Coordinates of C-alpha atoms in Angstrom, one line a residue:
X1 CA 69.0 58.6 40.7
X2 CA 68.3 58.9 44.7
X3 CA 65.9 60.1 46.9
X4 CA 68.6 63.2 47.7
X5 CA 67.9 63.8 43.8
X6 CA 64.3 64.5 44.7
X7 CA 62.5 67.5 46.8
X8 CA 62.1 66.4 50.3
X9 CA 58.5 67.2 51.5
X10 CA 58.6 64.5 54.4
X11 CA 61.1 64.1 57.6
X12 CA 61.4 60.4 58.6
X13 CA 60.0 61.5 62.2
X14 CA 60.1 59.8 65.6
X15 CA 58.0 61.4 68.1
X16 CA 58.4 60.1 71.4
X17 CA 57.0 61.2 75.0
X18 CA 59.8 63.4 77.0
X19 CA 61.8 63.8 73.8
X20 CA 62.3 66.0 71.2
X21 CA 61.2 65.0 67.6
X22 CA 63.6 63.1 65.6
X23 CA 64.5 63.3 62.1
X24 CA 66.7 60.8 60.9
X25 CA 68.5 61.6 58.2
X26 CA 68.9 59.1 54.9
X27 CA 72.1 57.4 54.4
X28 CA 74.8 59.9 52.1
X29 CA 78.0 59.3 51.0
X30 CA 80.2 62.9 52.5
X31 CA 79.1 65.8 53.9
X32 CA 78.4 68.0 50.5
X33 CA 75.8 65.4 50.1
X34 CA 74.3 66.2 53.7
X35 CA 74.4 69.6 53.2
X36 CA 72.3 68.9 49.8
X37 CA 70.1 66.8 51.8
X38 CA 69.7 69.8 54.2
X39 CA 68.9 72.2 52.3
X40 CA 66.1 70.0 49.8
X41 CA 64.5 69.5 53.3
X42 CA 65.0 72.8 55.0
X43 CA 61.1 73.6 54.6
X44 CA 59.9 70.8 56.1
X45 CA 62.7 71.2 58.7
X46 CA 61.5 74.8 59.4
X47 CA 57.8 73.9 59.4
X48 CA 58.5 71.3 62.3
X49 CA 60.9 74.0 64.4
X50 CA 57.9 75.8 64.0
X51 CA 55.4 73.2 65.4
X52 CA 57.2 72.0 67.9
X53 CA 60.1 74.6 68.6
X54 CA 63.1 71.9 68.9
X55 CA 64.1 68.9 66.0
X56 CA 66.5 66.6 67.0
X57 CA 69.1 65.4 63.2
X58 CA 70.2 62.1 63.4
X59 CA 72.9 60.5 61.0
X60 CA 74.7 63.2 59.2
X61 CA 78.3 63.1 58.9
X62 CA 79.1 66.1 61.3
X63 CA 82.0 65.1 64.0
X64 CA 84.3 68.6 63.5
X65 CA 83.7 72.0 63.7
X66 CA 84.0 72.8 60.1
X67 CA 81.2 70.1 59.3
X68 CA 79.3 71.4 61.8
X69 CA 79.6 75.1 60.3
X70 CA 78.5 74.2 57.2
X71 CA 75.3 72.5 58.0
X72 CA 74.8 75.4 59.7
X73 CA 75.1 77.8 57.3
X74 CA 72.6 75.9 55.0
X75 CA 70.1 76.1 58.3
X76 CA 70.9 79.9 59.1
X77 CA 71.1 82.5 56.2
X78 CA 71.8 84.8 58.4
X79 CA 73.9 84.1 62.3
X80 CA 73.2 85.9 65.3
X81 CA 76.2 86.9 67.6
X82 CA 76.5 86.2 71.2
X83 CA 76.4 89.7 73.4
X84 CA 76.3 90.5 77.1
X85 CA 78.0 87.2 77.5
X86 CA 76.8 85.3 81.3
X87 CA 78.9 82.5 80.7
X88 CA 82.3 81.4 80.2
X89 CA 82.6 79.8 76.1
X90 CA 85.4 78.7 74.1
X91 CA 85.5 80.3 70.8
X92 CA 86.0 78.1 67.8
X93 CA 85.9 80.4 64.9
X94 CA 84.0 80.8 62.2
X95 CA 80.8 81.6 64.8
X96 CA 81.1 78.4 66.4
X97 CA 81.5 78.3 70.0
X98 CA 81.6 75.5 72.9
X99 CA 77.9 75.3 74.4
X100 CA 79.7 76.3 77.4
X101 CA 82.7 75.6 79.8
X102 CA 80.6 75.3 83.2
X103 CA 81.8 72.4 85.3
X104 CA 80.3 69.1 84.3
X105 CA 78.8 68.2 87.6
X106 CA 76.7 71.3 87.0
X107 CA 73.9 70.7 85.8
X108 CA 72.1 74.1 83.3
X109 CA 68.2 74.9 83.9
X110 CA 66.6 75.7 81.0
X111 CA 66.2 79.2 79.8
X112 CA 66.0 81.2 76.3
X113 CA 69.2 82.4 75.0
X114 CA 70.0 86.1 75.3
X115 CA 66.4 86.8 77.1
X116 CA 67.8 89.9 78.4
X117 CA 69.5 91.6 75.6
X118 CA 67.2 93.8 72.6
X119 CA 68.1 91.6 69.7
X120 CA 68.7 88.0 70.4
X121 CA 69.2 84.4 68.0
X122 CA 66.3 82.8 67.0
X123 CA 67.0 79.7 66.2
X124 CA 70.2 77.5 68.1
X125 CA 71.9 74.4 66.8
X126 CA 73.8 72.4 68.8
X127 CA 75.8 69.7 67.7
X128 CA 77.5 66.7 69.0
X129 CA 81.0 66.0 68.1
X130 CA 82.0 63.8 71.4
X131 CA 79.2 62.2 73.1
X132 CA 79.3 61.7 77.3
X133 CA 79.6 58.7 79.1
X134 CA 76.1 59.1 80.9
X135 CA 74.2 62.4 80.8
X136 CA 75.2 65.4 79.3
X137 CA 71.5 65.7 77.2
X138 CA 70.9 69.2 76.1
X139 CA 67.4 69.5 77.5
X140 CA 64.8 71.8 75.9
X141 CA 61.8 72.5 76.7
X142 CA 57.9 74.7 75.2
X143 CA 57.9 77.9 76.6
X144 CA 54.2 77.9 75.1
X145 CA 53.3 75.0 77.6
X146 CA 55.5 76.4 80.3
X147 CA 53.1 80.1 79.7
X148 CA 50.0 77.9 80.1
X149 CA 51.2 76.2 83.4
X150 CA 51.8 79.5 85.7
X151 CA 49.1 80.9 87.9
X152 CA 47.1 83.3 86.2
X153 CA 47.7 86.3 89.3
X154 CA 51.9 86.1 88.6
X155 CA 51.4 85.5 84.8
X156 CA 49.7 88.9 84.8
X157 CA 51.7 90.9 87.1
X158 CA 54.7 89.5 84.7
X159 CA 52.5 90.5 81.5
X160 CA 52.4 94.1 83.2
X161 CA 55.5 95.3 84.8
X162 CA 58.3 92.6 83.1
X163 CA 61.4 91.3 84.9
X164 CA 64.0 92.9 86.1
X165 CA 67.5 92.0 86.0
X166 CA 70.6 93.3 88.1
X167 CA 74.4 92.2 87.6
X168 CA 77.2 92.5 89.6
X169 CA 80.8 92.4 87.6
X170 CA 83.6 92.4 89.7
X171 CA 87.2 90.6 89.7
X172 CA 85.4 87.9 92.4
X173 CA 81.9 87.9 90.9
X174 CA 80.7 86.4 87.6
X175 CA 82.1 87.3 84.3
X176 CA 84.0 90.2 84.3
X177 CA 82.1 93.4 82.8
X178 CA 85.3 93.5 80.2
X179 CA 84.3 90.0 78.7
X180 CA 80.8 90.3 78.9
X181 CA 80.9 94.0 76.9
X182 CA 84.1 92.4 74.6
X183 CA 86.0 95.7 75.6
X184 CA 88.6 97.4 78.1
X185 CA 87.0 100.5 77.6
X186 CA 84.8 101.8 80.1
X187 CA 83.2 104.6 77.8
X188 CA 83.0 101.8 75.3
X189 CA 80.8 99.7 77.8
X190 CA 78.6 102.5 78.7
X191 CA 77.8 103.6 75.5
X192 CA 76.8 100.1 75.0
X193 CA 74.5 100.6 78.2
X194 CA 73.4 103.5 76.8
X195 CA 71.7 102.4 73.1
X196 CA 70.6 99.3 75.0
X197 CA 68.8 100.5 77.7
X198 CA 70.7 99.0 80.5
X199 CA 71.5 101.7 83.4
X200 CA 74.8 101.1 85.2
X201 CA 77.0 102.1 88.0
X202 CA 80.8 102.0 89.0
X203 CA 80.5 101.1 92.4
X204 CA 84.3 101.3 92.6
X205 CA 87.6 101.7 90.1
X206 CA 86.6 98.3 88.2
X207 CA 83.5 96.3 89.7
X208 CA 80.0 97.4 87.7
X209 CA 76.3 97.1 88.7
X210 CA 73.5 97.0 85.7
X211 CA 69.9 97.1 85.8
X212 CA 67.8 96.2 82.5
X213 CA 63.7 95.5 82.9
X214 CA 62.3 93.5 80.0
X215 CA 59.5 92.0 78.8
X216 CA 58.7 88.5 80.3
X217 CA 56.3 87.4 77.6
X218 CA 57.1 87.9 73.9
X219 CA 54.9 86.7 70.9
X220 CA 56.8 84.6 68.7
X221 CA 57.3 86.7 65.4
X222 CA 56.1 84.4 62.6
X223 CA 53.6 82.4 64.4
X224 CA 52.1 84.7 66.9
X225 CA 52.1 82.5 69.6
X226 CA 52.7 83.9 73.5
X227 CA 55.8 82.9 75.2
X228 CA 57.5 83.3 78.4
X229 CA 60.8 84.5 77.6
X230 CA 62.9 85.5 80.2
X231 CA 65.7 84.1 82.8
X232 CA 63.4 85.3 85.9
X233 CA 63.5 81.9 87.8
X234 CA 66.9 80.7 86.0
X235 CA 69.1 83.6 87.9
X236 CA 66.9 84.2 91.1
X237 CA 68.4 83.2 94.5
X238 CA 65.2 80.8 95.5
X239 CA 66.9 79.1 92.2
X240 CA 70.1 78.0 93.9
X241 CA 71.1 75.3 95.8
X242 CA 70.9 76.3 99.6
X243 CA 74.3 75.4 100.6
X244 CA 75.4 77.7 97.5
X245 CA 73.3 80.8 98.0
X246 CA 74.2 80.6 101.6
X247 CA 77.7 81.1 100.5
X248 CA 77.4 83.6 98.1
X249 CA 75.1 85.8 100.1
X250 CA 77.6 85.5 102.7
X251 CA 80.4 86.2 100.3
X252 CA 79.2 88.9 98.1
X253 CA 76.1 90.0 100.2
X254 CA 72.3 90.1 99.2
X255 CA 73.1 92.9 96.9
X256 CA 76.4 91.6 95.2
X257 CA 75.2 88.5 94.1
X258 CA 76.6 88.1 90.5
X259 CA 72.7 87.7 89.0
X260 CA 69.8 88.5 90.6
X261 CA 66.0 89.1 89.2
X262 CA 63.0 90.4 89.9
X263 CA 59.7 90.9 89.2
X264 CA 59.6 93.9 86.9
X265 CA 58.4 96.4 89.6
X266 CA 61.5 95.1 91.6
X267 CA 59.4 93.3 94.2
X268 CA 61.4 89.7 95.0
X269 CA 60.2 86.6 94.3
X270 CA 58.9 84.6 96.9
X271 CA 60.3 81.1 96.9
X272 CA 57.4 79.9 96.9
X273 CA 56.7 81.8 93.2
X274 CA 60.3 80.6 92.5
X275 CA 59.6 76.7 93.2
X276 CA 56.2 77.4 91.1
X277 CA 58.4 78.9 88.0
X278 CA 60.4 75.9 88.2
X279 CA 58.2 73.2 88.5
X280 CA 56.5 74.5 85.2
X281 CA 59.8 74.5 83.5
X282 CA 60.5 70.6 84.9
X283 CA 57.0 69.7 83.6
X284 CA 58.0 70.5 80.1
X285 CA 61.5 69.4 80.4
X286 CA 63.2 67.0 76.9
X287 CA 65.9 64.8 76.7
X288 CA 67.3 62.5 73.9
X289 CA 71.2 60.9 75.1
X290 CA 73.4 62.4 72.4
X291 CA 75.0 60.1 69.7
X292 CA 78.1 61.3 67.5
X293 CA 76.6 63.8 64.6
X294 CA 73.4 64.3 66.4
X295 CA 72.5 68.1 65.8
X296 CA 69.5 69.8 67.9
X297 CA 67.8 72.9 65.7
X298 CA 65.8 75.2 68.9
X299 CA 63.5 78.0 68.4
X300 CA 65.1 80.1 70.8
X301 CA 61.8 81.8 71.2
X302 CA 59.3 78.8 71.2
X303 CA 61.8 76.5 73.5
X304 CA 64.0 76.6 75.9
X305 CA 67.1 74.6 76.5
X306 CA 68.9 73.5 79.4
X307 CA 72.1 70.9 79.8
X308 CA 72.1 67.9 82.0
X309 CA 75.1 67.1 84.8
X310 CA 77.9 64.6 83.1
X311 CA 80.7 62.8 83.2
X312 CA 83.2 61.0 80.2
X313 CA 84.2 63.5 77.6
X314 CA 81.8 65.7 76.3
X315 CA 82.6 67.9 73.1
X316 CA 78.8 69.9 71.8
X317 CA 79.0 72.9 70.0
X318 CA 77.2 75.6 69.3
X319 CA 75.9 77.8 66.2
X320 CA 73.2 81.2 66.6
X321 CA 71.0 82.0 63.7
X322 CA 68.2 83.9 62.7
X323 CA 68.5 87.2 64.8
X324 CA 65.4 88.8 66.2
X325 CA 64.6 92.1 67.5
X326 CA 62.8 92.5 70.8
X327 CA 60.2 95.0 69.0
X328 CA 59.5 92.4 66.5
X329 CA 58.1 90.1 69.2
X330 CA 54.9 92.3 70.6
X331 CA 56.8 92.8 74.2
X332 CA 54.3 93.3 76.5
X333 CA 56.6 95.4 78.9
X334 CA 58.4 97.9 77.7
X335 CA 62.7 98.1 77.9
X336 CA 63.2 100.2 80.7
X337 CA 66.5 100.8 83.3
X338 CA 64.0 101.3 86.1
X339 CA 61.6 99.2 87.6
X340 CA 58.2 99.5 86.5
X341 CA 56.6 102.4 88.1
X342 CA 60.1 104.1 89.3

């Protein structure tokens, strides 16, 4: 008999400063015995997502996309799907999709998956299948902390009014609205608009504007923590490299800009309020350098996560669980296609 025959109630735990928790998993012969393992600890694995909204797996036999979908499936009964798309992704099958195909000098501030839409994942796994050469950490962060750190006069005009969000699709700018709605219908797309509470406008034959307002602090549904959950400082202009918004205001003008936010009454941030969001999401910042088989769990509501700049090969892939409705998270702003107070 071995310790896999036996209920796990403890993680083997490492808790270090500016890193997630790791769990290192015990030694096991193939992957149907890591997916045993798995699932004799998944309460003990949930209980610490819950506590600290991000746990790190260390030593499991995962290096291919079918391994990796089958741990997954042991963590997630039930996946979440990807909509609105904002970035490109390679699709694996089976639900399993590249983390994302932006350049690797990029580097990815952190944000909560699918802030923006009325159903979202929430939990993430990512999993490492090639590890980089230096870099390439998928950085998370406690959107708890990062609620605590803001000034209380722009933490309650947020409470209030939201966030508002505006996208530009066009051949030149961002995704196009075809991949992003997964259709080449336009009546298609608008209907989507419609039930989602996203207004829209063809501002020619094929380019599309959309404006959504959501709520930029949810309460986590099980634990009833408050959050900041929203991509307000991760797609604003202040956001962007100067040299880069320079460009892109010159190319697409101020009002063409693939992303831009707001707060929810539609006022701009200042940069000032910009450089403040961002410095609380730096304060809170994770890392842990990737090893082969390393798989990150992230309460998509409790943590946000972000990807450092790279170089070498670098193969992570991703899995979306546990959908959640925006209603089930005590919004404190309303779903609106106006600005607050339009």
């Amino acid at each position: 008999m071995t310790s896999l025959d036996n209920s796990v109630r403890e993680l083997d735990l490492s808790r270090e400063p500016g890193k997630p928790p790791i769990a290192i998993a015990p030694a096991v012969a193939d992957l149907d015995e890591a997916a045993r393992w798995v699932a004799d600890a998944l309460p003990a694995i949930r209980a610490e997502l819950l506590r600290s909204g991000c746990l790190m797996l260390r030593g499991l036999p995962v290096t291919g996309n079918e391994a990796f979908a089958t741990i997954r499936d042991v963590l997630f009964p039930k996946l979440a799907s990807y909509k609105e798309k904002a970035t490109p992704r390679s699709d694996f099958g089976g639900g399993v999709f590249s983390s994302t195909d932006l350049p690797a000098v990029q580097p990815i501030r952190l944000h909560n998956e699918n802030s923006y839409t009325l159903d979202f994942p929430g939990a993430l796994l990512f999993g490492c299948l090639v590890a980089p050469e230096e870099g390439g950490a998928t950085t998370v962060g406690d959107m708890r902390r990062v609620l605590a750190l803001l000034p209380e006069d722009l933490r309650a005009r947020c409470e209030e009014a939201g966030w508002l969000l505006v996208r530009n699709f066009s051949e030149m700018a961002g995704l196009p609205w075809q991949t992003s709605f997964a259709t080449e219908d336009k009546a298609v797309a608008e209907a989507y608009c419609d039930e989602h509470t996203i207004g829209y406008e063809w501002l020619d034959e094929d380019s599309l504007r959309t404006t959504q307002r959501r709520s930029a602090i949810v309460s986590h549904p099980v634990t009833g923590e408050r959050v900041w959950f929203n991509h307000m400082a991760f797609w604003n202009s202040w956001t962007l490299d100067p040299d880069i918004r320079d460009v892109l205001v010159e190319t697409y003008g101020a009002d063409g800009l693939p992303f831009a936010t707001y707060l929810g009454d539609g006022t701009p941030l200042t940069e000032e309020e910009a450089a403040t969001l961002n410095a609380a999401y730096d304060e809170v910042t994770m890392r842990e350098t990737y090893q082969v088989g390393d798989l990150l769990l992230v309460d998509n509501i409790l943590c946000a996560h972000g990807r450092e700049a790279f170089s070498g090969a670098r193969k992570i892939v991703v899995g979306m669980g546990d959908p959640v409705e925006l209603s089930d998270c005590a919004p404190t702003a309303q779903p609106s296609t106006t600005p607050y107070g339009a």
